[in-house]
CSV table of C-alpha atoms and ligand atoms in Angstrom, one decimal:
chain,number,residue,atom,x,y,z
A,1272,UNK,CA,9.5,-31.6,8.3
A,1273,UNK,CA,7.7,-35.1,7.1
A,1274,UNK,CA,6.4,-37.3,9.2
A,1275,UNK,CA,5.2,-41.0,9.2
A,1276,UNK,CA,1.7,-40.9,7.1
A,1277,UNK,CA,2.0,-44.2,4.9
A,1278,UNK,CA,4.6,-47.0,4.9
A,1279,UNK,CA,5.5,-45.2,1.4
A,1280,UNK,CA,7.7,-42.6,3.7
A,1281,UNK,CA,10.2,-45.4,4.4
A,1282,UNK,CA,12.1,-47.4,2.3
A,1283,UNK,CA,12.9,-51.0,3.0
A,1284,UNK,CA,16.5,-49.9,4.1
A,1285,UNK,CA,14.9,-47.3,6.2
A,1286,UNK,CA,12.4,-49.7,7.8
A,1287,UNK,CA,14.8,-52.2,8.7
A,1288,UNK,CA,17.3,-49.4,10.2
A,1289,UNK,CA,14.0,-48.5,12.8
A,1290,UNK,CA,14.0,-52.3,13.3
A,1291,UNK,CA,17.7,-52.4,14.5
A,1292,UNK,CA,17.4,-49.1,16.4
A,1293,UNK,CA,14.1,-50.8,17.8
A,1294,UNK,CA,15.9,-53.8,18.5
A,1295,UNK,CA,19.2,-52.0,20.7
A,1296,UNK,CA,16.8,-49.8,22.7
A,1297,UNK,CA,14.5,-52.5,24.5
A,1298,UNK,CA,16.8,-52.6,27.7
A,1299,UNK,CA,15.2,-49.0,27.5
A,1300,UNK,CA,11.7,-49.8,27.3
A,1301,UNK,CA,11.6,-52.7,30.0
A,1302,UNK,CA,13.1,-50.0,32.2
A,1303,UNK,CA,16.0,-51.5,32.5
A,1304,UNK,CA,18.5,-48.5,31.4
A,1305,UNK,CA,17.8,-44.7,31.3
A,1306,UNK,CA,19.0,-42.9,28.3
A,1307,UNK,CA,17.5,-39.4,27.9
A,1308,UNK,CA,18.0,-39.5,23.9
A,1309,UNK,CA,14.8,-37.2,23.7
A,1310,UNK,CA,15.5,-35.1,26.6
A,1311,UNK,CA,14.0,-31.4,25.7
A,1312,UNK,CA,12.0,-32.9,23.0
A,1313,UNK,CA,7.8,-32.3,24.0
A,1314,UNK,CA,5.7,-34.9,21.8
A,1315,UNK,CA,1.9,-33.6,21.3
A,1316,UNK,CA,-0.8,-36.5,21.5
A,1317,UNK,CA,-3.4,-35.5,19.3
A,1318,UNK,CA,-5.7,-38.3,19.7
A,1319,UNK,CA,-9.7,-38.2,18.0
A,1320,UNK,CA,-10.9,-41.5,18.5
A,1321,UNK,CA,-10.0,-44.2,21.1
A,1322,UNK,CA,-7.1,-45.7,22.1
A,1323,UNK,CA,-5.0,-47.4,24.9
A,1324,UNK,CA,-1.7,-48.7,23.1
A,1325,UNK,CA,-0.9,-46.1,20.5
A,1326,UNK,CA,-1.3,-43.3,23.0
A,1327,UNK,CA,0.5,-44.8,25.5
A,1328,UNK,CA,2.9,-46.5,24.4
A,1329,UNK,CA,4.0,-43.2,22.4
A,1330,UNK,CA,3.7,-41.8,25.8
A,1331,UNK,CA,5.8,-44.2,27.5
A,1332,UNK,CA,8.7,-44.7,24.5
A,1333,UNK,CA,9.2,-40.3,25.0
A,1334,UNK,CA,9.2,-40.9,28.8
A,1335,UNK,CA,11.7,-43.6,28.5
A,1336,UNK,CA,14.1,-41.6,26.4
A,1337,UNK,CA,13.8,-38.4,28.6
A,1338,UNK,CA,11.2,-36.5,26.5
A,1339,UNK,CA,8.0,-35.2,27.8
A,1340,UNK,CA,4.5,-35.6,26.6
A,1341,UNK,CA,1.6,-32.8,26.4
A,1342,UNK,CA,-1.7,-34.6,25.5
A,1343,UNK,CA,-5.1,-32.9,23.7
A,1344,UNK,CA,-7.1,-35.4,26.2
A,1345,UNK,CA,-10.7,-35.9,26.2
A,1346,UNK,CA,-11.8,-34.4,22.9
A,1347,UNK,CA,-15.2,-33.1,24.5
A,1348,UNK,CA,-12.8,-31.3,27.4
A,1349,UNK,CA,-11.2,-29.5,24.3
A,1350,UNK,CA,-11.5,-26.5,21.9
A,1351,UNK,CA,-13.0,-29.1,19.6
A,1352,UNK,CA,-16.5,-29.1,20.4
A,1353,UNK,CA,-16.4,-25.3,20.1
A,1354,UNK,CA,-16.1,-25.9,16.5
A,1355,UNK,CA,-11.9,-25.5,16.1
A,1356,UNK,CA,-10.9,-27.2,12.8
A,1357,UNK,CA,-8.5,-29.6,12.1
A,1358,UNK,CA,-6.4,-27.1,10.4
A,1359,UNK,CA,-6.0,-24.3,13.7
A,1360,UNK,CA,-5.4,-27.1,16.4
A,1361,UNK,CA,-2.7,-29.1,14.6
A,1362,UNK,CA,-1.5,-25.4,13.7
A,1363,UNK,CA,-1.6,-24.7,17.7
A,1364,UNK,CA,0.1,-27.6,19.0
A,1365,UNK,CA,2.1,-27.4,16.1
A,1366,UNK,CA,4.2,-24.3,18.2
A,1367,UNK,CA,3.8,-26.2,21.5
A,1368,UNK,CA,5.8,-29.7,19.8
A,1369,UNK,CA,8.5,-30.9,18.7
A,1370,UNK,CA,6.5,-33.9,17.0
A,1371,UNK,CA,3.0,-35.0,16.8
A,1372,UNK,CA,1.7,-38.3,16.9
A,1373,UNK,CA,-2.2,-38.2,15.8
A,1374,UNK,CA,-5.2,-40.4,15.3
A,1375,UNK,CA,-8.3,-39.4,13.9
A,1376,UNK,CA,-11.5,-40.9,12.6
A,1377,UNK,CA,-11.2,-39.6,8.6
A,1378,UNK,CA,-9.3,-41.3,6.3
A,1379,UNK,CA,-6.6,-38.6,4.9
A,1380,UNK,CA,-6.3,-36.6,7.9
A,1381,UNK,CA,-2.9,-37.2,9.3
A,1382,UNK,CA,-1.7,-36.3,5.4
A,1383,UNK,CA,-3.7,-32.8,6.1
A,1384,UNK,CA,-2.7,-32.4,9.5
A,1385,UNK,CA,1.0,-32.8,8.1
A,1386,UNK,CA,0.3,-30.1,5.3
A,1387,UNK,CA,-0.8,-27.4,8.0
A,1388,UNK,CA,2.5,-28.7,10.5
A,1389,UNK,CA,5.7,-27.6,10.1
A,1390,UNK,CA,6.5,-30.4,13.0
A,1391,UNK,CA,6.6,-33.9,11.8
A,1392,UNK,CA,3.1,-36.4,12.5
A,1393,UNK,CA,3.4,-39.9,12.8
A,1394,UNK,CA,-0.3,-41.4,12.0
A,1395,UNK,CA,-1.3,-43.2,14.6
A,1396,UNK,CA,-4.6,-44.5,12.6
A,1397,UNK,CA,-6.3,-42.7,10.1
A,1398,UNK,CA,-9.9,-44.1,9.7
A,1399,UNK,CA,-9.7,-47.0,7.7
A,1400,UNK,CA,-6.6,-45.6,6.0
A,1401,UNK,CA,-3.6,-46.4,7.5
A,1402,UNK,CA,-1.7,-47.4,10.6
A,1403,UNK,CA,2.0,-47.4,10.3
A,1404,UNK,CA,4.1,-46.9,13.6
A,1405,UNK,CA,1.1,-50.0,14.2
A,1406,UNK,CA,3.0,-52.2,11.1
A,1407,UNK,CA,6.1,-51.1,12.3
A,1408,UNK,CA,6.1,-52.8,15.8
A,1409,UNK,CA,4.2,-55.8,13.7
A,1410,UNK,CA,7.4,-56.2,11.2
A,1411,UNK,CA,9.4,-55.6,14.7
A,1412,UNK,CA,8.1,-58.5,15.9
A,1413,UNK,CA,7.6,-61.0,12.8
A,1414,UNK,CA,11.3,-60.5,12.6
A,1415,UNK,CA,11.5,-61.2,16.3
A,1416,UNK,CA,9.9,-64.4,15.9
A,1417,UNK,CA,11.6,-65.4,13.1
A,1418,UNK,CA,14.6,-63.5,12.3
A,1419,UNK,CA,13.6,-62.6,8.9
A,1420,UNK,CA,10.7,-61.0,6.8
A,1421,UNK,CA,11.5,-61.9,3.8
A,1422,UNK,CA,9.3,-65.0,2.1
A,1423,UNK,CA,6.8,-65.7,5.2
A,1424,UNK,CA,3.4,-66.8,4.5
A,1425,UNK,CA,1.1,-64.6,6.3
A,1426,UNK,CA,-2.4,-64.6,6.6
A,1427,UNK,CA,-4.5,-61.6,7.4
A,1428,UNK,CA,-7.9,-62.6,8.8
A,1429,UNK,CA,-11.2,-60.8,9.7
A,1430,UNK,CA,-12.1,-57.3,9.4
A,1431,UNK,CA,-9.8,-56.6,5.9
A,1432,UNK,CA,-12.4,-54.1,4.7
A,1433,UNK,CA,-12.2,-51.1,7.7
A,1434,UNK,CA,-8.9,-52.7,9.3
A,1435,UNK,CA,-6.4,-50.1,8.8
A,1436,UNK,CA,-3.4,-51.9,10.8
A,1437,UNK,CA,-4.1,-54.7,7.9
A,1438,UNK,CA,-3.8,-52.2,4.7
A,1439,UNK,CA,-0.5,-50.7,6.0
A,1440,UNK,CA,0.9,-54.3,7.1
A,1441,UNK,CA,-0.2,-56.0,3.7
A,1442,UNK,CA,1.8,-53.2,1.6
A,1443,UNK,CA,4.9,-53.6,3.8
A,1444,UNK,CA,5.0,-57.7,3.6
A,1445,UNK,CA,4.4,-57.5,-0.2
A,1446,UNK,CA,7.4,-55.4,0.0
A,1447,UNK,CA,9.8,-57.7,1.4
A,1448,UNK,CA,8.3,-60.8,-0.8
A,1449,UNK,CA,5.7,-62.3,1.6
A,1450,UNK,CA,2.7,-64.7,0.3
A,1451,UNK,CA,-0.4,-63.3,1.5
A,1452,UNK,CA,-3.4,-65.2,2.0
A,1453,UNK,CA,-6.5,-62.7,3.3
A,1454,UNK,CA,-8.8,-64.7,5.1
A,1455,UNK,CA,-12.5,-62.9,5.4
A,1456,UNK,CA,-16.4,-63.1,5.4
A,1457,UNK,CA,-17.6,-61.3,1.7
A,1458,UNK,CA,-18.1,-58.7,3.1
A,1459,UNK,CA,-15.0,-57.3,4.9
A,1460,UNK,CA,-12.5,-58.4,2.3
A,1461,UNK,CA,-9.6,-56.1,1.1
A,1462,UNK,CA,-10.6,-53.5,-0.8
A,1463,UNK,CA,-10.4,-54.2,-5.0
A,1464,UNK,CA,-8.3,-51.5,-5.3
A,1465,UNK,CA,-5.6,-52.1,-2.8
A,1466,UNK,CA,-5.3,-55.6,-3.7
A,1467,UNK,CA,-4.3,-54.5,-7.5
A,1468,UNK,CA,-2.1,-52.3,-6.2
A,1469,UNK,CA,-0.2,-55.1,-4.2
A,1470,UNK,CA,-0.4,-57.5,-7.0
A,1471,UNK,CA,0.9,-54.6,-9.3
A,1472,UNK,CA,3.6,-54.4,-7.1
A,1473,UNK,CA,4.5,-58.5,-7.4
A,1474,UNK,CA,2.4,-59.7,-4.2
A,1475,UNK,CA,1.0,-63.4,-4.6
A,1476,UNK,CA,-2.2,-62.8,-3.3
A,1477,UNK,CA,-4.7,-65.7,-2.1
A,1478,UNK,CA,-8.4,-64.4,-1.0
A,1479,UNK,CA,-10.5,-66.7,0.8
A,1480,UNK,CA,-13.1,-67.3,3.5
A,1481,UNK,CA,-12.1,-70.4,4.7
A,1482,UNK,CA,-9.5,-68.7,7.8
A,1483,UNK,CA,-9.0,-72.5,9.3
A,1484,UNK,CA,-7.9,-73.9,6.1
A,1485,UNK,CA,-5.8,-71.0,5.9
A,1486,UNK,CA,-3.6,-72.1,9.0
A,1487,UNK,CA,-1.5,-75.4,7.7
A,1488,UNK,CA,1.2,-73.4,5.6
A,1489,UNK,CA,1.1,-70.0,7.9
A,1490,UNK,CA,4.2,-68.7,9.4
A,1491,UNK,CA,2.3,-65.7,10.6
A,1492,UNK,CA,-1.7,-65.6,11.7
A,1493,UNK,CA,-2.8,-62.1,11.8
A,1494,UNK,CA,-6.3,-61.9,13.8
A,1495,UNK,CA,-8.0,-58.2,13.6
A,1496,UNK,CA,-11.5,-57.1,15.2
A,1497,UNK,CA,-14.4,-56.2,13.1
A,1498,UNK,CA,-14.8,-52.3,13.1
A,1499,UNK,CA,-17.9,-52.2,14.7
A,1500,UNK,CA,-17.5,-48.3,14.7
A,1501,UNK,CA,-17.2,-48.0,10.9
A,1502,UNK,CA,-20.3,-49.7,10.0
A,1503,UNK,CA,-23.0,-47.0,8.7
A,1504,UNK,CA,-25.5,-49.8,9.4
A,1505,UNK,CA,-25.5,-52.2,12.6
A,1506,UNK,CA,-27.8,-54.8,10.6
A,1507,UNK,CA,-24.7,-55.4,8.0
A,1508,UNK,CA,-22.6,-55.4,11.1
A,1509,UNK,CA,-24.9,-57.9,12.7
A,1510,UNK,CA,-24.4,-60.6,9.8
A,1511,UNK,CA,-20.4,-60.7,10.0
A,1512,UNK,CA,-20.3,-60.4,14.1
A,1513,UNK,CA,-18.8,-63.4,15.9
A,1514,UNK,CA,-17.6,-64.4,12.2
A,1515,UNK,CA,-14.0,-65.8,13.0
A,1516,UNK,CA,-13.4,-67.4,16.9
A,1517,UNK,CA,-9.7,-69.0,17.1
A,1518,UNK,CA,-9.8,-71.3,19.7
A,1519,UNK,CA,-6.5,-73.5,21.1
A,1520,UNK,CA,-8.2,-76.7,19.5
A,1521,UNK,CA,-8.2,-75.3,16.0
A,1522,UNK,CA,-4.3,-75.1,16.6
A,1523,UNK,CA,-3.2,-78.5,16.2
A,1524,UNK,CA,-1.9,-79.1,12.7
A,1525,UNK,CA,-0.3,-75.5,12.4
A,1526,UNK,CA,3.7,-75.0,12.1
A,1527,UNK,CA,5.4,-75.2,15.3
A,1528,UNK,CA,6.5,-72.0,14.8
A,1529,UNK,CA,4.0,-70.1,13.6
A,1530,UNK,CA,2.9,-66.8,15.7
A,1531,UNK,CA,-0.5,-65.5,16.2
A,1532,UNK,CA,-0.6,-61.9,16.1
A,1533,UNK,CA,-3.7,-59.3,17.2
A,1534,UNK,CA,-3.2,-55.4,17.4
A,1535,UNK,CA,-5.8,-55.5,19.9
A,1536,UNK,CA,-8.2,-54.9,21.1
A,1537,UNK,CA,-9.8,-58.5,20.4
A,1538,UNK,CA,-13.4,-58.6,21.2
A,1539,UNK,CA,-14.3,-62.5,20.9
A,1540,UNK,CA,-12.4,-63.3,17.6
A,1541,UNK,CA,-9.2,-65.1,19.9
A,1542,UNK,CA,-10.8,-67.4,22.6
A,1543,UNK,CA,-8.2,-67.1,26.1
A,1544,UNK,CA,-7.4,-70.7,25.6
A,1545,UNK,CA,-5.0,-69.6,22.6
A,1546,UNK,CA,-3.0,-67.2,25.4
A,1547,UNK,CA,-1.0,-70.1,26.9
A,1548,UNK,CA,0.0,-71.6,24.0
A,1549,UNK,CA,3.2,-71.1,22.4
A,1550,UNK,CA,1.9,-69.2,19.0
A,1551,UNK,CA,0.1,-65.9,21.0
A,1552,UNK,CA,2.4,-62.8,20.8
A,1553,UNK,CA,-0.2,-60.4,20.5
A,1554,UNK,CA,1.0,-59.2,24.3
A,1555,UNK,CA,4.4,-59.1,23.2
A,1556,UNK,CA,3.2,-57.2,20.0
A,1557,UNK,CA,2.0,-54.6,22.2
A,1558,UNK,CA,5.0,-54.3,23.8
A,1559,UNK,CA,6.9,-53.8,21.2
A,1560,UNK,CA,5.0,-50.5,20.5
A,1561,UNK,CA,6.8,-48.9,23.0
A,1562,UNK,CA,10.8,-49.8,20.9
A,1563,UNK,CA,9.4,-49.4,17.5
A,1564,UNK,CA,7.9,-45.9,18.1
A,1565,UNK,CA,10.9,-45.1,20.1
A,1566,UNK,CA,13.1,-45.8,17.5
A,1567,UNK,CA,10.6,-44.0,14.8
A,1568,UNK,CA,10.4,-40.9,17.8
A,1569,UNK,CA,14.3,-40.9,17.2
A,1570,UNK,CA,14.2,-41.0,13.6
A,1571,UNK,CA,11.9,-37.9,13.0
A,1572,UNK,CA,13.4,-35.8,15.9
A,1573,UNK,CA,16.8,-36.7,14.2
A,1574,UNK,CA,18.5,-37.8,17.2
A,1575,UNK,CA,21.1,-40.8,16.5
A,1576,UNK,CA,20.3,-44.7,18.8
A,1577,UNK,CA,24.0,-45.5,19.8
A,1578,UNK,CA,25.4,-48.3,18.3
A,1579,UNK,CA,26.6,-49.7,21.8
A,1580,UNK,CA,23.7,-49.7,24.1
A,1581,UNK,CA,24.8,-50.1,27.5
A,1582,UNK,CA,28.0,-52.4,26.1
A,1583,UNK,CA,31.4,-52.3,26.5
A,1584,UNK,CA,32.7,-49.6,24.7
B,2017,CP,N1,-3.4,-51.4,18.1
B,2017,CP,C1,-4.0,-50.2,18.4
B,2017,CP,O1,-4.0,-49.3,17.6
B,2017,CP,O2,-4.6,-50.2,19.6
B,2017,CP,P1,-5.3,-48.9,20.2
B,2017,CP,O3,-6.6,-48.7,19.4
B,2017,CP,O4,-5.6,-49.3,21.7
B,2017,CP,O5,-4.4,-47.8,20.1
């Protein structure tokens, strides 16, 4: 059954269907309204590297809908480190799911794990690949914010080179005609190759390394940590540490409402001072993991949101 690998397995109308779906179930996620849509359904956490809001919020969007979670856990506390492949634990957990949401350190292995899964896999990060159930609670709340995608200027700053959450997002935006202006030092900007492919696809591309410049015309300010993790080298990391710091004073001649966005976690490259201002939605962002991958969770199990959510009938 497929799964969510790249934004290429949705179409716009299919992305913007999750968005509504996304957008009738948050009574559900604040708690506020049960409605076991998943009941009987196990989701399988198959999680390689770190995380706190991917796994957890997949967690809590199956809980929310009456589902129930089984979870791989610590890696070293797993058949892992007795040398099981890839390959024979998706295939395992394959026939204890319904669904599997996975994150793993190599690029290309949540497409592998989805060729050796009968069960669908919703990539939850993929190296420095991609990150999509990540760019669908961004789009989630970009249109939140302000009630379209289409034709924002959004800038992508910082880590552009290992950022996956940034290489899934920048494919989406070009896709519903956003400018895109990719603020970063030399050496993390956006791979050569996917920023032909965008431009082959129509996007109006600006590069630069000037991320304060950059904020005037932005209707969306998208901050990312540098990878620390992905650099074979900690001297090369050492020269683009500490390379962006957005600070509440650099905010004064920005749009009123322009939105700063983070998929967290931010090391030093958003100062607190920005958190009480009126731009900051990375919290929010968060959030809004839980709705969007409920309403993905939905999708791929095949189970229909109601229209009428806790309405009149
Ligand atoms: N945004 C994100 O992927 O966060 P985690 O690494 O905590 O899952």
């Amino acid at each position: 059954m497929p799964g969510l690998i790249t934004m290429d397995d949705l179409t716009n109308d299919e992305i913007l269907q999750v968005l509504n779906d996304a957008e009738r179930l948050l009574p559900v996620a604040r708690g506020e309204l049960y409605l076991p849509l998943l009941q009987g359904k196990i989701l399988g956490n198959l999680f390689f590297e770190p995380s706190t809001r991917t796994r957890m919020s997949f967690e809590t969007a199956m809980k929310r809908l009456g589902g129930d979670v089984v979870n791989l856990g610590d890696v070293n506390t797993s058949s892992v480190v007795k040398g099981e492949t890839l390959f024979d634990t998706v295939q395992m957990v394959d026939g204890y799911t319904d669904i599997i949401a996975m994150r793993h350190p190599r690029q290309g292995a949540a497409q592998y794990a989805q060729d050796a899964a009968r069960v669908p896999i919703l990539n939850g990060g993929d190296g420095a690949g991609h990150h999509p159930t990540q760019t669908m609670l961004d789009l989630f709340t970009i249109r939140q914010a302000h009630g379209r995608l289409e034709g924002l200027n959004v800038v992508l700053a910082g880590d552009l080179r290992y950022g996956r959450t940034v290489h899934s997002l920048s494919h989406a935006l070009t896709r519903f005609g956003c400018t895109l202006t990719f603020a970063s030092p030399e050496l993390l900007k956006m791979p050569a190759e996917i920023v032909s492919d965008l431009r082959a696809h129509g996007a109006n591309v600006v590069e630069t390394d000037d991320l304060l410049g950059s904020l005037p015309g932005a209707d969306v300010v998208y901050m990312t940590r540098i990878q620390k993790e992905r650099f074979a080298d900690e001297d090369e990391y050492a020269k683009v540490a500490g390379a962006y710091k957005l600070h509440a004073s650099n905010l004064e001649h920005v749009k009123e409402g322009m939105i700063i966005m983070h998929p967290l976690p931010r090391v030093d490259e958003i100062h607190p001072s920005v958190d009480d201002t009126r731009h900051a939605r990375y919290f929010e962002q968060a959030f809004n993991g839980v709705v969007a991958r409920m309403a993905l969770l939905c999708r791929l199990l095949n189970v229909d949101v109601p229209a009428n959510i806790g309405g009149e009938a």
